[in-house]
PDB file of C-alpha atoms and ligand atoms in Angstrom:
ATOM      1  CA  MET A   1      20.866  -5.651   5.726  1.00  0.00           C
ATOM      2  CA  ALA A   2      21.973  -4.988   2.187  1.00  0.00           C
ATOM      3  CA  SER A   3      23.883  -8.233   2.000  1.00  0.00           C
ATOM      4  CA  VAL A   4      20.857 -10.202   3.317  1.00  0.00           C
ATOM      5  CA  LEU A   5      18.793  -8.558   0.604  1.00  0.00           C
ATOM      6  CA  ARG A   6      21.384  -9.472  -1.994  1.00  0.00           C
ATOM      7  CA  SER A   7      21.479 -13.119  -0.942  1.00  0.00           C
ATOM      8  CA  LEU A   8      17.709 -13.351  -1.184  1.00  0.00           C
ATOM      9  CA  MET A   9      17.525 -11.993  -4.731  1.00  0.00           C
ATOM     10  CA  PRO A  10      18.546 -15.157  -6.595  1.00  0.00           C
ATOM     11  CA  LEU A  11      15.531 -16.928  -4.925  1.00  0.00           C
ATOM     12  CA  VAL A  12      13.275 -14.133  -5.985  1.00  0.00           C
ATOM     13  CA  ALA A  13      14.654 -14.349  -9.528  1.00  0.00           C
ATOM     14  CA  LEU A  14      14.030 -18.148  -9.587  1.00  0.00           C
ATOM     15  CA  ALA A  15      10.449 -17.607  -8.402  1.00  0.00           C
ATOM     16  CA  GLY A  16      10.087 -15.072 -11.215  1.00  0.00           C
ATOM     17  CA  MET A  17      11.159 -17.528 -13.862  1.00  0.00           C
ATOM     18  CA  ALA A  18       8.667 -20.045 -12.704  1.00  0.00           C
ATOM     19  CA  LEU A  19       5.804 -17.624 -13.319  1.00  0.00           C
ATOM     20  CA  ALA A  20       4.675 -16.541 -16.748  1.00  0.00           C
ATOM     21  CA  GLY A  21       4.480 -12.788 -17.026  1.00  0.00           C
ATOM     22  CA  PRO A  22       6.908 -10.297 -15.502  1.00  0.00           C
ATOM     23  CA  LYS A  23      10.505 -10.796 -16.255  1.00  0.00           C
ATOM     24  CA  SER A  24      12.851 -11.687 -13.474  1.00  0.00           C
ATOM     25  CA  CYS A  25      15.240  -9.011 -12.306  1.00  0.00           C
ATOM     26  CA  PRO A  26      19.011  -9.004 -11.811  1.00  0.00           C
ATOM     27  CA  SER A  27      20.287  -9.148  -8.261  1.00  0.00           C
ATOM     28  CA  ASN A  28      22.412  -6.012  -8.383  1.00  0.00           C
ATOM     29  CA  ILE A  29      19.571  -3.559  -8.873  1.00  0.00           C
ATOM     30  CA  PRO A  30      19.850  -0.712  -6.326  1.00  0.00           C
ATOM     31  CA  LEU A  31      17.189  -0.089  -3.781  1.00  0.00           C
ATOM     32  CA  SER A  32      14.699   2.474  -5.003  1.00  0.00           C
ATOM     33  CA  CYS A  33      15.491   6.087  -4.047  1.00  0.00           C
ATOM     34  CA  HIS A  34      19.015   4.883  -3.211  1.00  0.00           C
ATOM     35  CA  ASN A  35      20.556   4.834  -6.764  1.00  0.00           C
ATOM     36  CA  THR A  36      23.550   7.065  -7.322  1.00  0.00           C
ATOM     37  CA  THR A  37      23.404   6.911 -11.092  1.00  0.00           C
ATOM     38  CA  GLU A  38      20.525   6.577 -13.535  1.00  0.00           C
ATOM     39  CA  VAL A  39      18.970   3.088 -13.645  1.00  0.00           C
ATOM     40  CA  ALA A  40      17.792   2.352 -17.196  1.00  0.00           C
ATOM     41  CA  ASP A  41      15.876  -0.807 -16.458  1.00  0.00           C
ATOM     42  CA  THR A  42      12.599   0.562 -15.061  1.00  0.00           C
ATOM     43  CA  CYS A  43      11.016  -2.884 -15.323  1.00  0.00           C
ATOM     44  CA  CYS A  44      13.229  -3.766 -12.370  1.00  0.00           C
ATOM     45  CA  PHE A  45      13.571  -0.390 -10.699  1.00  0.00           C
ATOM     46  CA  ILE A  46      10.830   2.028  -9.725  1.00  0.00           C
ATOM     47  CA  PRO A  47      11.887   5.705 -10.167  1.00  0.00           C
ATOM     48  CA  ALA A  48       8.889   6.878  -8.129  1.00  0.00           C
ATOM     49  CA  GLY A  49      10.394   4.549  -5.597  1.00  0.00           C
ATOM     50  CA  GLN A  50       8.924   5.463  -2.274  1.00  0.00           C
ATOM     51  CA  LEU A  51       5.880   3.121  -2.012  1.00  0.00           C
ATOM     52  CA  LEU A  52       3.205   3.939   0.607  1.00  0.00           C
ATOM     53  CA  GLN A  53       0.824   1.297   1.898  1.00  0.00           C
ATOM     54  CA  THR A  54      -1.954   3.475   3.191  1.00  0.00           C
ATOM     55  CA  GLN A  55      -4.658   2.367   5.641  1.00  0.00           C
ATOM     56  CA  PHE A  56      -7.868   3.799   7.062  1.00  0.00           C
ATOM     57  CA  TRP A  57      -9.536   3.597  10.382  1.00  0.00           C
ATOM     58  CA  ASP A  58     -13.116   4.615   9.478  1.00  0.00           C
ATOM     59  CA  THR A  59     -15.638   5.053  12.264  1.00  0.00           C
ATOM     60  CA  ASN A  60     -18.147   7.474  10.616  1.00  0.00           C
ATOM     61  CA  PRO A  61     -19.370   5.666   8.674  1.00  0.00           C
ATOM     62  CA  VAL A  62     -17.839   2.410   9.817  1.00  0.00           C
ATOM     63  CA  THR A  63     -16.060   0.386   7.184  1.00  0.00           C
ATOM     64  CA  GLY A  64     -14.531  -3.100   7.486  1.00  0.00           C
ATOM     65  CA  PRO A  65     -14.104  -5.361  10.468  1.00  0.00           C
ATOM     66  CA  THR A  66     -14.225  -3.765  13.974  1.00  0.00           C
ATOM     67  CA  ASP A  67     -10.794  -5.218  14.736  1.00  0.00           C
ATOM     68  CA  SER A  68      -8.946  -4.238  11.600  1.00  0.00           C
ATOM     69  CA  TRP A  69      -7.797  -1.161   9.777  1.00  0.00           C
ATOM     70  CA  THR A  70      -8.683  -1.174   6.026  1.00  0.00           C
ATOM     71  CA  ILE A  71      -6.716  -0.677   2.853  1.00  0.00           C
ATOM     72  CA  HIS A  72      -6.594   2.779   1.223  1.00  0.00           C
ATOM     73  CA  GLY A  73      -4.052   1.953  -1.429  1.00  0.00           C
ATOM     74  CA  LEU A  74      -0.492   1.484  -2.514  1.00  0.00           C
ATOM     75  CA  TRP A  75       1.003   4.756  -3.782  1.00  0.00           C
ATOM     76  CA  PRO A  76       4.256   5.510  -5.620  1.00  0.00           C
ATOM     77  CA  ASP A  77       5.873   8.728  -4.442  1.00  0.00           C
ATOM     78  CA  ASN A  78       8.919  10.362  -6.091  1.00  0.00           C
ATOM     79  CA  CYS A  79      11.666  10.215  -3.582  1.00  0.00           C
ATOM     80  CA  ASP A  80      11.117  13.870  -2.640  1.00  0.00           C
ATOM     81  CA  GLY A  81       7.595  13.844  -1.276  1.00  0.00           C
ATOM     82  CA  THR A  82       5.891  14.676  -4.531  1.00  0.00           C
ATOM     83  CA  TYR A  83       4.056  12.002  -6.483  1.00  0.00           C
ATOM     84  CA  PRO A  84       3.020  11.177 -10.058  1.00  0.00           C
ATOM     85  CA  ALA A  85      -0.712  10.577 -10.794  1.00  0.00           C
ATOM     86  CA  GLN A  86      -2.894   9.168 -13.572  1.00  0.00           C
ATOM     87  CA  CYS A  87       0.025   8.058 -15.698  1.00  0.00           C
ATOM     88  CA  ASP A  88      -1.769   6.013 -18.403  1.00  0.00           C
ATOM     89  CA  THR A  89      -5.395   6.754 -19.008  1.00  0.00           C
ATOM     90  CA  SER A  90      -5.506   3.977 -21.633  1.00  0.00           C
ATOM     91  CA  ARG A  91      -5.098   1.562 -18.726  1.00  0.00           C
ATOM     92  CA  ALA A  92      -7.448   3.205 -16.296  1.00  0.00           C
ATOM     93  CA  TYR A  93      -9.577   0.080 -16.221  1.00  0.00           C
ATOM     94  CA  THR A  94     -13.237   0.364 -15.246  1.00  0.00           C
ATOM     95  CA  ASN A  95     -13.749  -3.399 -14.573  1.00  0.00           C
ATOM     96  CA  ILE A  96     -11.513  -4.239 -11.596  1.00  0.00           C
ATOM     97  CA  SER A  97     -13.882  -6.794 -10.160  1.00  0.00           C
ATOM     98  CA  ASP A  98     -14.202  -8.566 -13.481  1.00  0.00           C
ATOM     99  CA  ILE A  99     -10.381  -8.454 -14.059  1.00  0.00           C
ATOM    100  CA  LEU A 100      -9.807 -10.026 -10.694  1.00  0.00           C
ATOM    101  CA  SER A 101     -12.584 -12.637 -10.839  1.00  0.00           C
ATOM    102  CA  SER A 102     -11.381 -13.811 -14.196  1.00  0.00           C
ATOM    103  CA  THR A 103      -8.238 -15.463 -12.738  1.00  0.00           C
ATOM    104  CA  THR A 104      -7.821 -17.918  -9.827  1.00  0.00           C
ATOM    105  CA  GLY A 105      -5.303 -15.810  -7.930  1.00  0.00           C
ATOM    106  CA  GLY A 106      -7.304 -12.717  -8.642  1.00  0.00           C
ATOM    107  CA  SER A 107     -10.471 -14.222  -7.179  1.00  0.00           C
ATOM    108  CA  ASP A 108      -8.769 -14.741  -3.826  1.00  0.00           C
ATOM    109  CA  THR A 109      -7.504 -11.141  -3.889  1.00  0.00           C
ATOM    110  CA  LEU A 110     -11.005  -9.902  -4.716  1.00  0.00           C
ATOM    111  CA  ALA A 111     -12.567 -11.898  -1.910  1.00  0.00           C
ATOM    112  CA  TYR A 112     -10.126 -10.342   0.554  1.00  0.00           C
ATOM    113  CA  MET A 113     -10.661  -6.837  -0.860  1.00  0.00           C
ATOM    114  CA  LYS A 114     -14.417  -7.136  -0.363  1.00  0.00           C
ATOM    115  CA  THR A 115     -13.771  -7.294   3.373  1.00  0.00           C
ATOM    116  CA  TYR A 116     -10.664  -5.145   3.801  1.00  0.00           C
ATOM    117  CA  TRP A 117     -10.546  -2.643   0.948  1.00  0.00           C
ATOM    118  CA  LYS A 118     -13.690  -0.599   1.555  1.00  0.00           C
ATOM    119  CA  ASP A 119     -15.098   2.596   0.163  1.00  0.00           C
ATOM    120  CA  TYR A 120     -16.715   4.705   2.921  1.00  0.00           C
ATOM    121  CA  LYS A 121     -19.432   5.670   0.414  1.00  0.00           C
ATOM    122  CA  GLY A 122     -20.134   1.938  -0.209  1.00  0.00           C
ATOM    123  CA  ASP A 123     -18.893   1.903  -3.819  1.00  0.00           C
ATOM    124  CA  ASP A 124     -15.828  -0.383  -3.560  1.00  0.00           C
ATOM    125  CA  GLU A 125     -15.457  -0.879  -7.352  1.00  0.00           C
ATOM    126  CA  SER A 126     -15.209   2.830  -8.015  1.00  0.00           C
ATOM    127  CA  PHE A 127     -12.706   3.247  -5.166  1.00  0.00           C
ATOM    128  CA  TRP A 128     -10.538   0.452  -6.609  1.00  0.00           C
ATOM    129  CA  GLN A 129     -10.761   1.964 -10.102  1.00  0.00           C
ATOM    130  CA  HIS A 130      -9.631   5.286  -8.676  1.00  0.00           C
ATOM    131  CA  GLU A 131      -6.706   3.774  -6.758  1.00  0.00           C
ATOM    132  CA  TRP A 132      -5.553   1.850  -9.845  1.00  0.00           C
ATOM    133  CA  GLY A 133      -5.944   4.686 -12.381  1.00  0.00           C
ATOM    134  CA  LYS A 134      -4.444   7.381 -10.137  1.00  0.00           C
ATOM    135  CA  HIS A 135      -1.580   5.416  -8.506  1.00  0.00           C
ATOM    136  CA  GLY A 136      -1.222   1.888  -9.961  1.00  0.00           C
ATOM    137  CA  THR A 137      -0.629   3.124 -13.517  1.00  0.00           C
ATOM    138  CA  CYS A 138       2.361   5.165 -12.340  1.00  0.00           C
ATOM    139  CA  ILE A 139       4.336   2.134 -11.157  1.00  0.00           C
ATOM    140  CA  SER A 140       6.975   1.580 -13.845  1.00  0.00           C
ATOM    141  CA  THR A 141       7.408  -2.133 -13.311  1.00  0.00           C
ATOM    142  CA  LEU A 142       3.748  -2.690 -14.052  1.00  0.00           C
ATOM    143  CA  ASP A 143       4.139  -1.313 -17.617  1.00  0.00           C
ATOM    144  CA  PRO A 144       2.887  -3.852 -20.229  1.00  0.00           C
ATOM    145  CA  SER A 145       6.340  -3.742 -21.882  1.00  0.00           C
ATOM    146  CA  CYS A 146       7.724  -5.330 -18.676  1.00  0.00           C
ATOM    147  CA  TYR A 147       5.823  -8.539 -19.386  1.00  0.00           C
ATOM    148  CA  SER A 148       6.698 -11.305 -21.783  1.00  0.00           C
ATOM    149  CA  GLY A 149       3.499 -12.486 -23.550  1.00  0.00           C
ATOM    150  CA  TYR A 150       1.622  -9.663 -21.918  1.00  0.00           C
ATOM    151  CA  LYS A 151      -2.079 -10.388 -21.339  1.00  0.00           C
ATOM    152  CA  PRO A 152      -4.188  -7.244 -21.096  1.00  0.00           C
ATOM    153  CA  THR A 153      -4.980  -6.229 -17.463  1.00  0.00           C
ATOM    154  CA  GLU A 154      -2.632  -8.776 -15.777  1.00  0.00           C
ATOM    155  CA  GLU A 155      -0.604  -5.932 -14.377  1.00  0.00           C
ATOM    156  CA  ALA A 156      -3.669  -4.620 -12.523  1.00  0.00           C
ATOM    157  CA  THR A 157      -4.163  -8.077 -10.978  1.00  0.00           C
ATOM    158  CA  ALA A 158      -0.491  -7.921  -9.841  1.00  0.00           C
ATOM    159  CA  PHE A 159      -1.016  -4.447  -8.334  1.00  0.00           C
ATOM    160  CA  PHE A 160      -4.032  -5.539  -6.239  1.00  0.00           C
ATOM    161  CA  ALA A 161      -2.372  -8.803  -5.190  1.00  0.00           C
ATOM    162  CA  ARG A 162       0.747  -7.049  -4.032  1.00  0.00           C
ATOM    163  CA  THR A 163      -1.232  -4.387  -2.152  1.00  0.00           C
ATOM    164  CA  VAL A 164      -3.233  -7.051  -0.359  1.00  0.00           C
ATOM    165  CA  ALA A 165      -0.066  -9.113   0.477  1.00  0.00           C
ATOM    166  CA  LEU A 166       1.680  -6.029   1.837  1.00  0.00           C
ATOM    167  CA  PHE A 167      -1.356  -4.989   3.925  1.00  0.00           C
ATOM    168  CA  LYS A 168      -1.399  -8.440   5.489  1.00  0.00           C
ATOM    169  CA  THR A 169       2.147  -7.803   6.857  1.00  0.00           C
ATOM    170  CA  LEU A 170       1.013  -4.540   8.485  1.00  0.00           C
ATOM    171  CA  PRO A 171      -1.571  -5.419  11.110  1.00  0.00           C
ATOM    172  CA  THR A 172      -2.016  -1.970  12.609  1.00  0.00           C
ATOM    173  CA  TYR A 173      -4.897  -2.898  14.910  1.00  0.00           C
ATOM    174  CA  GLN A 174      -2.928  -5.749  16.426  1.00  0.00           C
ATOM    175  CA  TRP A 175       0.270  -3.735  16.690  1.00  0.00           C
ATOM    176  CA  LEU A 176      -1.525  -1.003  18.608  1.00  0.00           C
ATOM    177  CA  ALA A 177      -3.394  -3.463  20.799  1.00  0.00           C
ATOM    178  CA  ASP A 178      -0.100  -5.093  21.697  1.00  0.00           C
ATOM    179  CA  ALA A 179       1.045  -1.761  22.949  1.00  0.00           C
ATOM    180  CA  GLY A 180      -2.161  -1.286  24.986  1.00  0.00           C
ATOM    181  CA  ILE A 181      -3.722   1.107  22.429  1.00  0.00           C
ATOM    182  CA  THR A 182      -7.242  -0.004  21.838  1.00  0.00           C
ATOM    183  CA  PRO A 183     -10.314   1.841  20.531  1.00  0.00           C
ATOM    184  CA  SER A 184     -12.102   3.797  23.187  1.00  0.00           C
ATOM    185  CA  SER A 185     -14.883   6.367  23.136  1.00  0.00           C
ATOM    186  CA  SER A 186     -13.556   8.051  26.287  1.00  0.00           C
ATOM    187  CA  ARG A 187      -9.741   7.694  26.319  1.00  0.00           C
ATOM    188  CA  THR A 188      -7.189   9.725  24.498  1.00  0.00           C
ATOM    189  CA  TYR A 189      -3.687   8.549  23.633  1.00  0.00           C
ATOM    190  CA  ALA A 190      -0.432  10.456  23.165  1.00  0.00           C
ATOM    191  CA  LEU A 191       0.298  10.680  19.483  1.00  0.00           C
ATOM    192  CA  ALA A 192       3.936   9.886  20.317  1.00  0.00           C
ATOM    193  CA  ASP A 193       2.814   6.541  21.862  1.00  0.00           C
ATOM    194  CA  VAL A 194       0.913   5.598  18.720  1.00  0.00           C
ATOM    195  CA  GLN A 195       3.889   6.563  16.618  1.00  0.00           C
ATOM    196  CA  ALA A 196       6.268   4.575  18.807  1.00  0.00           C
ATOM    197  CA  ALA A 197       4.149   1.445  18.745  1.00  0.00           C
ATOM    198  CA  LEU A 198       3.873   1.409  14.959  1.00  0.00           C
ATOM    199  CA  GLN A 199       7.430   2.557  14.271  1.00  0.00           C
ATOM    200  CA  ASN A 200       8.835  -0.239  16.472  1.00  0.00           C
ATOM    201  CA  GLN A 201       6.984  -2.826  14.426  1.00  0.00           C
ATOM    202  CA  HIS A 202       7.487  -1.330  11.008  1.00  0.00           C
ATOM    203  CA  GLY A 203      11.120  -0.327  11.489  1.00  0.00           C
ATOM    204  CA  ALA A 204      10.679   3.292  10.351  1.00  0.00           C
ATOM    205  CA  LYS A 205       8.576   6.301  11.154  1.00  0.00           C
ATOM    206  CA  VAL A 206       5.022   6.100   9.889  1.00  0.00           C
ATOM    207  CA  THR A 207       2.702   8.972   8.805  1.00  0.00           C
ATOM    208  CA  LEU A 208      -0.448   9.442  10.908  1.00  0.00           C
ATOM    209  CA  SER A 209      -3.489  11.485   9.955  1.00  0.00           C
ATOM    210  CA  CYS A 210      -6.512  12.570  11.923  1.00  0.00           C
ATOM    211  CA  ARG A 211      -9.952  13.890  11.362  1.00  0.00           C
ATOM    212  CA  GLY A 212     -10.053  16.555  13.996  1.00  0.00           C
ATOM    213  CA  LYS A 213      -8.701  14.725  17.007  1.00  0.00           C
ATOM    214  CA  ALA A 214      -9.580  11.232  15.762  1.00  0.00           C
ATOM    215  CA  LEU A 215      -6.977   8.959  14.320  1.00  0.00           C
ATOM    216  CA  ASN A 216      -8.059   8.146  10.813  1.00  0.00           C
ATOM    217  CA  GLU A 217      -5.106   7.049   8.638  1.00  0.00           C
ATOM    218  CA  VAL A 218      -1.651   5.459   8.808  1.00  0.00           C
ATOM    219  CA  TRP A 219       0.809   5.404   5.949  1.00  0.00           C
ATOM    220  CA  TYR A 220       3.695   2.887   5.910  1.00  0.00           C
ATOM    221  CA  HIS A 221       6.582   3.971   3.706  1.00  0.00           C
ATOM    222  CA  PHE A 222       8.882   1.636   1.827  1.00  0.00           C
ATOM    223  CA  ASN A 223      11.601   1.491  -0.799  1.00  0.00           C
ATOM    224  CA  VAL A 224      11.696  -1.470  -3.123  1.00  0.00           C
ATOM    225  CA  GLN A 225      14.568  -3.551  -4.482  1.00  0.00           C
ATOM    226  CA  GLY A 226      13.347  -4.880  -7.820  1.00  0.00           C
ATOM    227  CA  SER A 227       9.880  -4.873  -9.199  1.00  0.00           C
ATOM    228  CA  LEU A 228       6.606  -4.195  -7.372  1.00  0.00           C
ATOM    229  CA  GLN A 229       5.480  -7.656  -8.361  1.00  0.00           C
ATOM    230  CA  GLN A 230       8.451  -9.648  -7.079  1.00  0.00           C
ATOM    231  CA  GLY A 231      10.836  -7.327  -5.392  1.00  0.00           C
ATOM    232  CA  LYS A 232      11.709  -6.799  -1.802  1.00  0.00           C
ATOM    233  CA  PHE A 233       9.973  -4.095   0.235  1.00  0.00           C
ATOM    234  CA  VAL A 234      12.229  -2.339   2.797  1.00  0.00           C
ATOM    235  CA  ALA A 235      10.820  -0.005   5.424  1.00  0.00           C
ATOM    236  CA  ALA A 236      11.739   3.605   4.744  1.00  0.00           C
ATOM    237  CA  GLN A 237      11.485   6.996   6.472  1.00  0.00           C
ATOM    238  CA  PRO A 238       8.697   9.165   5.048  1.00  0.00           C
ATOM    239  CA  ASP A 239      10.021  11.191   2.085  1.00  0.00           C
ATOM    240  CA  GLY A 240       8.394  14.324   3.451  1.00  0.00           C
ATOM    241  CA  ALA A 241       6.373  15.668   6.368  1.00  0.00           C
ATOM    242  CA  LYS A 242       2.862  14.531   5.846  1.00  0.00           C
ATOM    243  CA  GLY A 243      -0.273  13.933   7.894  1.00  0.00           C
ATOM    244  CA  LYS A 244      -1.614  16.030  10.758  1.00  0.00           C
ATOM    245  CA  CYS A 245      -2.758  15.056  14.238  1.00  0.00           C
ATOM    246  CA  PRO A 246      -2.865  16.840  17.590  1.00  0.00           C
ATOM    247  CA  SER A 247      -0.532  15.622  20.327  1.00  0.00           C
ATOM    248  CA  LYS A 248      -3.349  13.789  22.022  1.00  0.00           C
ATOM    249  CA  VAL A 249      -5.529  11.696  19.755  1.00  0.00           C
ATOM    250  CA  GLN A 250      -8.723   9.772  19.990  1.00  0.00           C
ATOM    251  CA  TYR A 251      -8.904   6.201  18.689  1.00  0.00           C
ATOM    252  CA  ARG A 252     -12.634   5.734  18.375  1.00  0.00           C
ATOM    253  CA  PRO A 253     -14.314   2.362  18.330  1.00  0.00           C
ATOM    254  CA  LYS A 254     -16.041   1.138  15.143  1.00  0.00           C
ATOM    255  CA  SER A 255     -19.265   0.941  17.093  1.00  0.00           C
ATOM    256  CA  GLY A 256     -21.518   2.627  14.592  1.00  0.00           C
ATOM    257  CA  ASP A 257     -22.497   5.203  17.177  1.00  0.00           C
ATOM    258  CA  GLY A 258     -21.810   8.089  14.855  1.00  0.00           C
ATOM    259  CA  GLY A 259     -18.086   8.459  15.574  1.00  0.00           C
ATOM    260  CA  SER A 260     -17.121  12.138  15.509  1.00  0.00           C
TER     261      SER A 260
HETATM  262  C1  NAG B   1      17.919   7.137 -10.189  1.00  0.00           C
HETATM  263  O1  NAG B   1      17.305   6.493 -11.301  1.00  0.00           O
HETATM  264  C2  NAG B   1      16.274   7.175 -11.886  1.00  0.00           C
HETATM  265  C3  NAG B   1      15.663   6.402 -13.006  1.00  0.00           C
HETATM  266  O2  NAG B   1      16.582   6.006 -13.948  1.00  0.00           O
HETATM  267  C4  NAG B   1      16.769   8.553 -12.365  1.00  0.00           C
HETATM  268  O3  NAG B   1      15.662   9.333 -12.937  1.00  0.00           O
HETATM  269  C5  NAG B   1      17.407   9.370 -11.254  1.00  0.00           C
HETATM  270  O4  NAG B   1      17.976  10.507 -11.728  1.00  0.00           O
HETATM  271  C6  NAG B   1      18.459   8.449 -10.599  1.00  0.00           C
HETATM  272  N1  NAG B   1      19.050   9.209  -9.454  1.00  0.00           N
HETATM  273  C7  NAG B   1      20.334   9.492  -9.351  1.00  0.00           C
HETATM  274  C8  NAG B   1      20.793  10.181  -8.141  1.00  0.00           C
HETATM  275  O5  NAG B   1      21.105   9.308 -10.262  1.00  0.00           O
HETATM  276  C1  NAG B   2     -11.577  -5.258 -18.709  1.00  0.00           C
HETATM  277  O1  NAG B   2     -11.474  -4.121 -19.567  1.00  0.00           O
HETATM  278  C2  NAG B   2     -10.362  -4.192 -20.462  1.00  0.00           C
HETATM  279  C3  NAG B   2     -10.299  -2.911 -21.304  1.00  0.00           C
HETATM  280  O2  NAG B   2     -10.432  -1.729 -20.580  1.00  0.00           O
HETATM  281  C4  NAG B   2     -10.451  -5.398 -21.396  1.00  0.00           C
HETATM  282  O3  NAG B   2      -9.279  -5.460 -22.139  1.00  0.00           O
HETATM  283  C5  NAG B   2     -10.552  -6.663 -20.531  1.00  0.00           C
HETATM  284  O4  NAG B   2     -10.861  -7.753 -21.367  1.00  0.00           O
HETATM  285  C6  NAG B   2     -11.726  -6.531 -19.509  1.00  0.00           C
HETATM  286  N1  NAG B   2     -11.642  -7.706 -18.647  1.00  0.00           N
HETATM  287  C7  NAG B   2     -12.676  -8.473 -18.286  1.00  0.00           C
HETATM  288  C8  NAG B   2     -12.456  -9.652 -17.512  1.00  0.00           C
HETATM  289  O5  NAG B   2     -13.843  -8.117 -18.589  1.00  0.00           O
END
């Protein structure tokens, strides 16, 4: 696996050079949370290097498509289960929709977010601001100093684009359906079967959370080789015991019937 990663890195570096913005990274950067000595270049290495792509299954109220989980965020954890938060209030932007709609790539990201990155209270913009300010500003490779010819807010565009791209590789609804686990207002499922279905696809244990008995969140854990923007995400075991569900769980339909 490590040698496959290494052989891919020159391609990633080339792609980096073709883009204005974040600098390209050397190929010998260690995988995050796997360094044995200090890594000075935090534009190419994320010290809070366990990244969690977190997803919701919201049934009360319903958010998002009935056949898809939705995005919660992309969170940097320290490699020990703790996490940094609100790392740069000067970049806690309050205009995420405007930032994204002002660039071509960002507009595509924004259009996708409007369907798949939903706030249960109906205020998507505030939710995106919260996710960026609390978590995004703590990702070292998004620091303005990591960009050549930095244009204000471009790192936020990169954060949302990367989160959306990663989410698209983690189709929880489909993975569960493929294992015969579909929403039902009457059935329950063994938590171990839900875990096994997702773990088999992701390649590492996932974190599952419930509201009461009802399955409500899944967190996919990764380490990263290189930057958030252009590096390689590698499935990782959770860096701590998180989430809480009973051994038999409900997976309620998004039918709008009041859920739990
Ligand atoms: C890994 O690198 C980070 C960032 O430079 C550093 O803080 C940490 O101590 C390093 N870990 C080890 C085991 O050297
Ligand atoms: C968003 O706000 C930041 C300052 O917080 C500003 O620099 C930037 O120009 C704004 N972007 C847009 C597209 O309005």
